[in-house]
XYZ file of N, CA, C and O in Angstrom:
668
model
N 45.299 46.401 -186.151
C 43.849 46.329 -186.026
C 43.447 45.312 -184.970
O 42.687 45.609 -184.048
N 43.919 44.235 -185.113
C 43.781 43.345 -184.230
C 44.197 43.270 -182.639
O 44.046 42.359 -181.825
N 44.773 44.566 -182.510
C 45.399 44.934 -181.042
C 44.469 45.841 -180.373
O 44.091 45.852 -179.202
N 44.052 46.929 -181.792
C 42.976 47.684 -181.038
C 41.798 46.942 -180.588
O 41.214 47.201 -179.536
N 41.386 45.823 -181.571
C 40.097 45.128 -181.205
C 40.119 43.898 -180.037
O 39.138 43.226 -179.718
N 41.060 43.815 -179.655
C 41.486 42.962 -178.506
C 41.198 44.008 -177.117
O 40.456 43.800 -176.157
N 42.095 45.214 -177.417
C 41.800 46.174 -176.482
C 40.263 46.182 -175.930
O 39.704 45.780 -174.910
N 39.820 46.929 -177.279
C 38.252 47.684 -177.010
C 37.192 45.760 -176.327
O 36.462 45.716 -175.336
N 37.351 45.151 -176.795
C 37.045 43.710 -176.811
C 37.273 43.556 -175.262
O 36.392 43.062 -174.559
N 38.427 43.972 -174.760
C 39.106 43.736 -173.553
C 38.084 44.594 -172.227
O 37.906 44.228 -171.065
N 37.588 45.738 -172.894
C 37.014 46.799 -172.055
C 35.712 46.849 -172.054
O 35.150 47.860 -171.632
N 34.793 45.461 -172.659
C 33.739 44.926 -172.389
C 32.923 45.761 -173.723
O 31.718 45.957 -173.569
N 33.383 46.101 -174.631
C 33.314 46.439 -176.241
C 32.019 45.565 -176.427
O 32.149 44.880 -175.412
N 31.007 45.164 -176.937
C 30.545 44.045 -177.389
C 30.380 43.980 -178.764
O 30.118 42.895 -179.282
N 30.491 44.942 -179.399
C 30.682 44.993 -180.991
C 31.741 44.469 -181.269
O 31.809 43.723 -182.245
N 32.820 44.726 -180.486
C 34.553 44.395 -180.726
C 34.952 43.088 -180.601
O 35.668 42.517 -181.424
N 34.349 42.409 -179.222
C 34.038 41.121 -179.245
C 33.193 40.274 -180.196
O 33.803 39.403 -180.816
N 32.089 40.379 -180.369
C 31.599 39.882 -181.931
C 32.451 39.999 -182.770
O 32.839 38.860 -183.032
N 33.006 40.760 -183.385
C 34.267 40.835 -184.536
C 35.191 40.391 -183.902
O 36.073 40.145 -184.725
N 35.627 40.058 -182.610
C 36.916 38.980 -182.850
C 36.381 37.922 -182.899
O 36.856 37.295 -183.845
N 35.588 37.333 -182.353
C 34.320 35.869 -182.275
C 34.694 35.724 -183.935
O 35.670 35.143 -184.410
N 33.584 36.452 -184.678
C 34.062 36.392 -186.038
C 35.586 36.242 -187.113
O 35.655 35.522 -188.109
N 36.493 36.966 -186.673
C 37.557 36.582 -186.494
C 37.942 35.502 -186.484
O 38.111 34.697 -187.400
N 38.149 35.421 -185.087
C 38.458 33.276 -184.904
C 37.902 32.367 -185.242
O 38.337 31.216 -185.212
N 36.330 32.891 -185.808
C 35.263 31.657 -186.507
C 35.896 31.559 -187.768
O 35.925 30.401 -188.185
N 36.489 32.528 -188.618
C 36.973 31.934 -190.089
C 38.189 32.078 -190.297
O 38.558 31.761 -191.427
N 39.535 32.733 -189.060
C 40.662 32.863 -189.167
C 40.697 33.839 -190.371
O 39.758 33.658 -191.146
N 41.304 34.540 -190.615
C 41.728 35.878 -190.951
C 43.183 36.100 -191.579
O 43.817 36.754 -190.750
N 43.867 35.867 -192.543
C 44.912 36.034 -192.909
C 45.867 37.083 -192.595
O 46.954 37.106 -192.018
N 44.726 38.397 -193.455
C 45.397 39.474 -193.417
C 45.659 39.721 -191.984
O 46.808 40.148 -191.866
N 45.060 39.625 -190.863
C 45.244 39.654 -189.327
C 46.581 38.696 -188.934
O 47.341 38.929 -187.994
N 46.665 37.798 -189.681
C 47.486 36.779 -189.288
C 46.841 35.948 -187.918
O 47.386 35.804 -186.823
N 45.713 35.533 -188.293
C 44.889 35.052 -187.558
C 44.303 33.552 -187.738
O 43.347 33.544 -188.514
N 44.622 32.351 -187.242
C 44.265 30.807 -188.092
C 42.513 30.551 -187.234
O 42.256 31.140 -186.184
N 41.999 30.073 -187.578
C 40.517 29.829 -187.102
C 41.356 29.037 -185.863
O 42.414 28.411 -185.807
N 40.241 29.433 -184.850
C 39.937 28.892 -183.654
C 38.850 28.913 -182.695
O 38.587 29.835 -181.923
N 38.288 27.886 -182.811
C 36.824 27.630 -182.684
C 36.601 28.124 -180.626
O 35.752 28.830 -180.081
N 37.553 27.504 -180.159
C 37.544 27.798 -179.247
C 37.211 29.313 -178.608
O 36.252 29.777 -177.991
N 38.661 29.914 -179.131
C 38.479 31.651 -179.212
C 37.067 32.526 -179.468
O 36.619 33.417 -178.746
N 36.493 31.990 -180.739
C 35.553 32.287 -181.256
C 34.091 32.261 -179.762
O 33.340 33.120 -179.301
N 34.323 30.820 -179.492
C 33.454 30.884 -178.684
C 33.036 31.557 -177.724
O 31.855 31.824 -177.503
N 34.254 31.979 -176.892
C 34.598 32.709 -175.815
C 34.643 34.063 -176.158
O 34.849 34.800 -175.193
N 34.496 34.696 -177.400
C 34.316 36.306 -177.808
C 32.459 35.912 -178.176
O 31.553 36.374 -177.483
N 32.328 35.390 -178.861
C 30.677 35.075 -178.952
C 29.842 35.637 -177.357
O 29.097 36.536 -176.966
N 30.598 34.359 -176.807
C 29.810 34.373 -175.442
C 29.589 36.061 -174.732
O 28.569 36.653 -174.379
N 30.848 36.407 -174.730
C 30.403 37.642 -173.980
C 29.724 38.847 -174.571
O 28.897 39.591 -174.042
N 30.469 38.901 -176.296
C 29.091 39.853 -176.817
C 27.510 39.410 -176.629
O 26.619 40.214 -176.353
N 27.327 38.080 -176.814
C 26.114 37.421 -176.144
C 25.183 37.250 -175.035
O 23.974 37.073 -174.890
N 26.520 37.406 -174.103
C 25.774 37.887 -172.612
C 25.496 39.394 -172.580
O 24.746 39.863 -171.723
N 26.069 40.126 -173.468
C 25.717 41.651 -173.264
C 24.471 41.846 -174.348
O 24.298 42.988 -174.775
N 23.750 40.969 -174.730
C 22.462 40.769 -176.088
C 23.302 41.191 -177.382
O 22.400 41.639 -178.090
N 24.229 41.291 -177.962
C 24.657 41.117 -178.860
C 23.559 40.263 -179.600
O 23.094 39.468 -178.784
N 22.966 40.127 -180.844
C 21.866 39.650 -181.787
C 22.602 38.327 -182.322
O 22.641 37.108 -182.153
N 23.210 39.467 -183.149
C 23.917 38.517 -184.135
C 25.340 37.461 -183.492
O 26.069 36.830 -184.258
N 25.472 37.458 -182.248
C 26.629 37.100 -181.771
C 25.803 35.863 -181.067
O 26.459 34.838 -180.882
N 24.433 35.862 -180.661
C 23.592 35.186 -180.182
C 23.522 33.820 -180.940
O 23.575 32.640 -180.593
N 23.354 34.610 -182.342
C 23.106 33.537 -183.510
C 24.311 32.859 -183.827
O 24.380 31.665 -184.121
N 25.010 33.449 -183.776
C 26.155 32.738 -184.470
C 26.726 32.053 -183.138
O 27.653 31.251 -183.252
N 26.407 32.231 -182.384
C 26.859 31.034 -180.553
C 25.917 30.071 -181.399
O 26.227 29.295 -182.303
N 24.919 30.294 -180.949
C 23.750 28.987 -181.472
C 24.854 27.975 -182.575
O 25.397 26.876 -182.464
N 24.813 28.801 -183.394
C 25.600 27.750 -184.774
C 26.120 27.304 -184.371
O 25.955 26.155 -184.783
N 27.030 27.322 -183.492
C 28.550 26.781 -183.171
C 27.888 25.762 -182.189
O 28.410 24.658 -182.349
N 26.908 25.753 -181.218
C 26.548 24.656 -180.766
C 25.922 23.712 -181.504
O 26.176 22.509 -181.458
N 25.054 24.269 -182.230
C 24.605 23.293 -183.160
C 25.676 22.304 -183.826
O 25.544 21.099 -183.610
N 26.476 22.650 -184.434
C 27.361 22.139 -185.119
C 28.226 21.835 -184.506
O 29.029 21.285 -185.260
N 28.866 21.876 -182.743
C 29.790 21.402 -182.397
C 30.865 21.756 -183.108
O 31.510 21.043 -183.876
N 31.069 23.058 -182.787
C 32.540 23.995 -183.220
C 32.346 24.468 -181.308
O 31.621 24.905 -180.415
N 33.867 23.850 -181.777
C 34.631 24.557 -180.437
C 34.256 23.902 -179.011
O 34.886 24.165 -177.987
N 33.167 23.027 -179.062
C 32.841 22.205 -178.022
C 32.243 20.761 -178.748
O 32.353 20.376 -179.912
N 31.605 20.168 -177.638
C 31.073 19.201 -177.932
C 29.426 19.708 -178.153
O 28.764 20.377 -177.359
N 28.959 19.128 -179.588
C 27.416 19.272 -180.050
C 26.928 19.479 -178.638
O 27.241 18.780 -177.675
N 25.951 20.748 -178.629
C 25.152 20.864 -177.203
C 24.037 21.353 -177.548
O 24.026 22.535 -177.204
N 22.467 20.874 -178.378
C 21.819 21.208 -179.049
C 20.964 21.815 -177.985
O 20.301 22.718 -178.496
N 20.634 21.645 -176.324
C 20.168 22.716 -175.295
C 20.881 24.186 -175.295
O 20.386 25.244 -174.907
N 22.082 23.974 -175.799
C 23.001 25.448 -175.558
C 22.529 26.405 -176.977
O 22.369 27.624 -177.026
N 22.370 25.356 -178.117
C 21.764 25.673 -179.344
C 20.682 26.603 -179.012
O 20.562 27.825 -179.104
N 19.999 25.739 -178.636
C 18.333 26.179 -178.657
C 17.889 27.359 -177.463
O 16.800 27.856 -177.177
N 18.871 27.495 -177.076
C 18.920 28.353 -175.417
C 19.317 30.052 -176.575
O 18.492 30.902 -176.910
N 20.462 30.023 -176.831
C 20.965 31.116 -177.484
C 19.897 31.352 -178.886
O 19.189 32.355 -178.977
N 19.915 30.546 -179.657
C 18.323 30.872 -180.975
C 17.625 31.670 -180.284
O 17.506 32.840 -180.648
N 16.997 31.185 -179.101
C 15.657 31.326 -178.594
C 15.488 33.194 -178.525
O 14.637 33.938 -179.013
N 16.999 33.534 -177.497
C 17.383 34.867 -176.923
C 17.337 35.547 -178.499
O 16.458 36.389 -178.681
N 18.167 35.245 -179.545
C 18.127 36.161 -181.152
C 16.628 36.268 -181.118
O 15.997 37.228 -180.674
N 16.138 35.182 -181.633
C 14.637 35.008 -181.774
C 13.804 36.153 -181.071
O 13.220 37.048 -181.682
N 13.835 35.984 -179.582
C 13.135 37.149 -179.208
C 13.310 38.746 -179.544
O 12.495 39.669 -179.514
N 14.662 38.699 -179.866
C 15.278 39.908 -180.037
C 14.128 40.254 -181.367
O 13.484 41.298 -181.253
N 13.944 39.593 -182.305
C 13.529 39.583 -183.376
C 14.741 39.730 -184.932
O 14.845 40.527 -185.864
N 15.406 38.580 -184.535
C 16.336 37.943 -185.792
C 15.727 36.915 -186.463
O 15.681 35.742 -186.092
N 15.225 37.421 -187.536
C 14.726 36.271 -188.618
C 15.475 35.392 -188.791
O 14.934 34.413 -189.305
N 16.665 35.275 -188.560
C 17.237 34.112 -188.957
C 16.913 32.917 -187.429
O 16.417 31.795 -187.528
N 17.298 33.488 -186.326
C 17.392 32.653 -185.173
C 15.647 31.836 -185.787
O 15.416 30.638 -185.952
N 14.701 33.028 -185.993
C 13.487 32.704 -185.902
C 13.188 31.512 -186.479
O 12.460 30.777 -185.812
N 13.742 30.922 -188.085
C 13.692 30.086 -189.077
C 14.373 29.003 -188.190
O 13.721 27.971 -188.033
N 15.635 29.091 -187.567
C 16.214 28.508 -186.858
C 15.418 27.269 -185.986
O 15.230 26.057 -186.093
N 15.065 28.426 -185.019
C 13.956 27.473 -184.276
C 12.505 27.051 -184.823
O 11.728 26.327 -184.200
N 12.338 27.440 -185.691
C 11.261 26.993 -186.124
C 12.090 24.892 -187.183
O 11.695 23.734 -187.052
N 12.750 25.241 -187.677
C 13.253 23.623 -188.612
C 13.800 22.807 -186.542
O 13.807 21.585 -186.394
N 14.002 23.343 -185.857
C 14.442 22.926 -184.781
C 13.188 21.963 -184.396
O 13.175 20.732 -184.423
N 12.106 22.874 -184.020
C 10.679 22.407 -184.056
C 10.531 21.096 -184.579
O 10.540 19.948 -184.136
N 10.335 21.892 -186.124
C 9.137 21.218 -187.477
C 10.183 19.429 -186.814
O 9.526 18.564 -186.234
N 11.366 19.273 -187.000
C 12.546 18.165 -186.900
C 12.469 17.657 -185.580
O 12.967 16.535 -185.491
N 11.901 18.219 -184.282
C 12.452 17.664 -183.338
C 14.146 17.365 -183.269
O 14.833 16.344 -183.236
N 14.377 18.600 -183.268
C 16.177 18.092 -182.456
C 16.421 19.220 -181.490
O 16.436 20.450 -181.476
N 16.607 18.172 -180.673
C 16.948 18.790 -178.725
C 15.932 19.145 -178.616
O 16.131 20.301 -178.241
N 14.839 19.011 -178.665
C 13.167 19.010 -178.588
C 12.469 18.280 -179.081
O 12.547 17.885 -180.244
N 11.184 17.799 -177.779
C 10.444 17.326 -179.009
C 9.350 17.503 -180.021
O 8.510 18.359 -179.744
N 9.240 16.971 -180.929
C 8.660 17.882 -182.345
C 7.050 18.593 -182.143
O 6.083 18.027 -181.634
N 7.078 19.483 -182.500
C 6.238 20.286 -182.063
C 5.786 21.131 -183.165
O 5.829 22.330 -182.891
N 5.346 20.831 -184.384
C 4.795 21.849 -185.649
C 4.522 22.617 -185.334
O 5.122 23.592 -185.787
N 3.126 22.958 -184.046
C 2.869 24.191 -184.103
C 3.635 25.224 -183.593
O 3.366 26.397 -183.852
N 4.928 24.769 -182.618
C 5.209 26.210 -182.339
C 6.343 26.059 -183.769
O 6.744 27.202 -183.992
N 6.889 25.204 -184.644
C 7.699 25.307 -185.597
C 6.822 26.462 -186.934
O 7.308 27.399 -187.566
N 5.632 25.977 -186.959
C 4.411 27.393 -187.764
C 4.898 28.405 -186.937
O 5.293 29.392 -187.557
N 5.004 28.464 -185.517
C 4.937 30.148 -184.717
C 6.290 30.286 -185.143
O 6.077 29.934 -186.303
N 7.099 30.441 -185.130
C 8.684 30.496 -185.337
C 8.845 30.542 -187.086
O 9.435 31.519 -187.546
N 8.439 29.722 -187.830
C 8.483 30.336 -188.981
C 7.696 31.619 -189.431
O 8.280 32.520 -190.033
N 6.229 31.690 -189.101
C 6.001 33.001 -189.362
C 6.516 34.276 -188.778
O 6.911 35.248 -189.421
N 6.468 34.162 -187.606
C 7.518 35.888 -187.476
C 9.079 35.760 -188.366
O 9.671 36.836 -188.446
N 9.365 35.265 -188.638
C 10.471 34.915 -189.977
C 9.825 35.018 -190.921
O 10.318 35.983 -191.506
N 8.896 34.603 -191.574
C 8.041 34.927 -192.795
C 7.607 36.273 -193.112
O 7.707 36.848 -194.195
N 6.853 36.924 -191.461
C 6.463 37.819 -191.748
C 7.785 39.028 -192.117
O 7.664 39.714 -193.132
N 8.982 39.196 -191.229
C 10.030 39.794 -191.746
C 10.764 39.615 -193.068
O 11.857 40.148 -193.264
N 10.198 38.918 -193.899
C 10.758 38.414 -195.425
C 11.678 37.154 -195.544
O 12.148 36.807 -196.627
N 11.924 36.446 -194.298
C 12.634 35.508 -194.454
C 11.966 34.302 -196.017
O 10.791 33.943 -195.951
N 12.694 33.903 -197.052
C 11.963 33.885 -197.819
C 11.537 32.045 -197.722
O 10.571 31.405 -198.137
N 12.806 31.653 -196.958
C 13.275 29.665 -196.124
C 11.602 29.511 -195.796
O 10.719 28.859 -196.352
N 11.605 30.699 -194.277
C 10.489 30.557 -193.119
C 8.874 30.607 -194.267
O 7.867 29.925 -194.076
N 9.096 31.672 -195.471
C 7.861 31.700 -196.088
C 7.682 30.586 -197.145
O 6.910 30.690 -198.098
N 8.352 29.664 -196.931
C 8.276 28.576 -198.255
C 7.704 27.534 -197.107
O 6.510 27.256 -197.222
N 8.256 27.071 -196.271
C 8.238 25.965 -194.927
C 7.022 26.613 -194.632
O 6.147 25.794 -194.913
N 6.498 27.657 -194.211
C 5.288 27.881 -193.796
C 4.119 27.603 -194.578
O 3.056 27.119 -194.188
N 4.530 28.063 -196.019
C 3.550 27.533 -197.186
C 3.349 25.923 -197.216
O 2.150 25.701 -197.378
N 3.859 25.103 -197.149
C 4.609 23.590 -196.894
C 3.659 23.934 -195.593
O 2.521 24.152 -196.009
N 3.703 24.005 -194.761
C 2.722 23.818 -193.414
C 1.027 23.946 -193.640
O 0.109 23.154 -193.424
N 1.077 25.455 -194.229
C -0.218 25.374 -194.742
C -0.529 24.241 -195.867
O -1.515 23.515 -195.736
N 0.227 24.135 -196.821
C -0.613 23.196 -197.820
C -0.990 21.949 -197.150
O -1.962 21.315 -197.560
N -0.181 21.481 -195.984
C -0.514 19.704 -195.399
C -1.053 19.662 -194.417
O -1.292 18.577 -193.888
N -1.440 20.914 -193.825
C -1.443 20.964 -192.557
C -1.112 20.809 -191.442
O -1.845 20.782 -190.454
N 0.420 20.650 -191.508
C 1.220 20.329 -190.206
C 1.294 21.644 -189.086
O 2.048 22.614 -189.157
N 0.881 21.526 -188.664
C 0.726 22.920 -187.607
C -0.258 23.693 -187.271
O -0.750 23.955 -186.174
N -0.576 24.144 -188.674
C -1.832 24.901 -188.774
C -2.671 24.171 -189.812
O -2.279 23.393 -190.682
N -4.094 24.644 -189.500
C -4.944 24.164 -190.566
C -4.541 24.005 -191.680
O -3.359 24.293 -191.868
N -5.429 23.442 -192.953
C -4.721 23.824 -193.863
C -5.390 24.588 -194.468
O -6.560 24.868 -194.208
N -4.809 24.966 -195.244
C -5.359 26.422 -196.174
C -4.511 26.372 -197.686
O -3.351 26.766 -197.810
N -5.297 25.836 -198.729
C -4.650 26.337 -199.837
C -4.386 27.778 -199.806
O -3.271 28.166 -200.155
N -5.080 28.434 -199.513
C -5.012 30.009 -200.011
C -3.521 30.670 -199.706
O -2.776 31.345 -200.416
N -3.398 30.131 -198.198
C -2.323 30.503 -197.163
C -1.070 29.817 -197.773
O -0.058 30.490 -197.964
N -1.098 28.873 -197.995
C 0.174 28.402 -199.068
C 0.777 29.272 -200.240
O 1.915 29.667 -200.495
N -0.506 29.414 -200.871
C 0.014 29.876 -202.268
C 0.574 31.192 -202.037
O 1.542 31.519 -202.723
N 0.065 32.076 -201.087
C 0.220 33.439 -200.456
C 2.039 33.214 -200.046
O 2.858 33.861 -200.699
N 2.395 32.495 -199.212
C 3.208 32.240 -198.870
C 4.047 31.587 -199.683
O 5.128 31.549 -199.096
N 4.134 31.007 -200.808
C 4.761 30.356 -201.484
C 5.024 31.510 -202.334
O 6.169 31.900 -202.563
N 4.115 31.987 -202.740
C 4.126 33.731 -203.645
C 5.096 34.813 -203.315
O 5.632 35.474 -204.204
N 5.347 35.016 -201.950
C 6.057 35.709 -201.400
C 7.588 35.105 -200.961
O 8.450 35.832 -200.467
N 7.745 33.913 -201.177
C 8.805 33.829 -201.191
C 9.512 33.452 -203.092
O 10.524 33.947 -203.588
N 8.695 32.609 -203.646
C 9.347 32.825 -204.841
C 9.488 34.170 -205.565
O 10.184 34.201 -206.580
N 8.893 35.267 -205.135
C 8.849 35.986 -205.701
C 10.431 37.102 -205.304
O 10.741 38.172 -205.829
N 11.134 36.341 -204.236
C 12.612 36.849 -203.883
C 13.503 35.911 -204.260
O 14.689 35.789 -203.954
N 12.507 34.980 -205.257
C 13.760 34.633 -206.177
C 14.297 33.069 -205.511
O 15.310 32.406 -205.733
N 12.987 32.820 -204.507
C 13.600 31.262 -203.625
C 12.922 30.043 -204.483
O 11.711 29.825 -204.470
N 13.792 29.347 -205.165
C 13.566 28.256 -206.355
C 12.626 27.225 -205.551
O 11.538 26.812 -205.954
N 13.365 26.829 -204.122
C 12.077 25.846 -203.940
C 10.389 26.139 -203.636
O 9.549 25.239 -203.601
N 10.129 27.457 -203.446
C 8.873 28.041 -203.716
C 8.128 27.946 -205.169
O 7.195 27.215 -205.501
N 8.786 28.847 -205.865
C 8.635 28.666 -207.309
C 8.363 27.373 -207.306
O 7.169 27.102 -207.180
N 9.195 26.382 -207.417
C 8.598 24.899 -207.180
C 7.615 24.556 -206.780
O 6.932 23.730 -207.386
N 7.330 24.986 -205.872
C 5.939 24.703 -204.905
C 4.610 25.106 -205.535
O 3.529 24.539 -205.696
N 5.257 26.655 -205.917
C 4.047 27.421 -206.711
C 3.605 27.064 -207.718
O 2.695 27.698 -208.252
């Protein structure tokens, strides 16, 4: 398996490349495969340069976290940004706590509100709790009880405890 996906991977595959990226991100037994962050990176990258989504996101992580290189929270926020547009709720939540936190930027609520809601609005349930949390204090956007509870509603209601909390 791992010969064919090297192959197809080899012939500018970008699905094939994401799955070896993946691969080398958690090492693979049955493959006989040990994690290598490095590897990983370098199959990321090119499903990534071909818009690969999810290969986008998971580059991001690895900068974030400094797998396989040194922490590069511009390389982070460069690759989020590309998922994000794609429209990956996750990149979206991503850059939005990137925001709300200021890291490798500086802090900026309101576009951290813009970035959590298109994550909210796709069901992300993180982006609809943090957004509720925005509305109730007003960090970003006005505030709005109403808009909280709405948002706090919709995410506890998938079962996300710190909403329920909230709610």
């Amino acid at each position: 398996a791992l010969a064919w996906l090297q192959r197809a991977a080899g012939h500018g595959d970008r699905e094939a490349q994401f799955i070896l990226g993946t691969v080398y991100a958690n090492g693979r037994a049955g493959l006989q495969v040990d994690r290598d962050d490095a590897c990983a990176l370098e199959w990321y990258t090119r499903a990534a340069d071909q818009g690969h989504v999810a290969a986008q996101y998971n580059l991001a992580n690895m900068y974030a976290h400094g797998r396989g290189t040194a922490c590069a929270p511009e390389r982070a926020i460069e690759w989020y940004r590309r998922a994000a547009e794609q429209g990956a709720a996750n990149a979206q939540f991503s850059l939005g706590v990137i925001y709300a936190n200021g890291q490798g930027v500086e802090r900026d609520e309101a576009r951290a509100a813009h970035w959590y809601q298109l994550a909210a609005n796709q069901g992300d349930a993180s982006a609809q709790n943090n957004l509720g949390v925005m509305y109730a204090t007003g960090q970003g956007v006005a505030q709005d009880h109403a808009q909280a509870l709405y948002w706090y509603g919709c995410a506890a209601e998938r079962g996300y405890a710190p909403a329920q909390y909230n709610l």
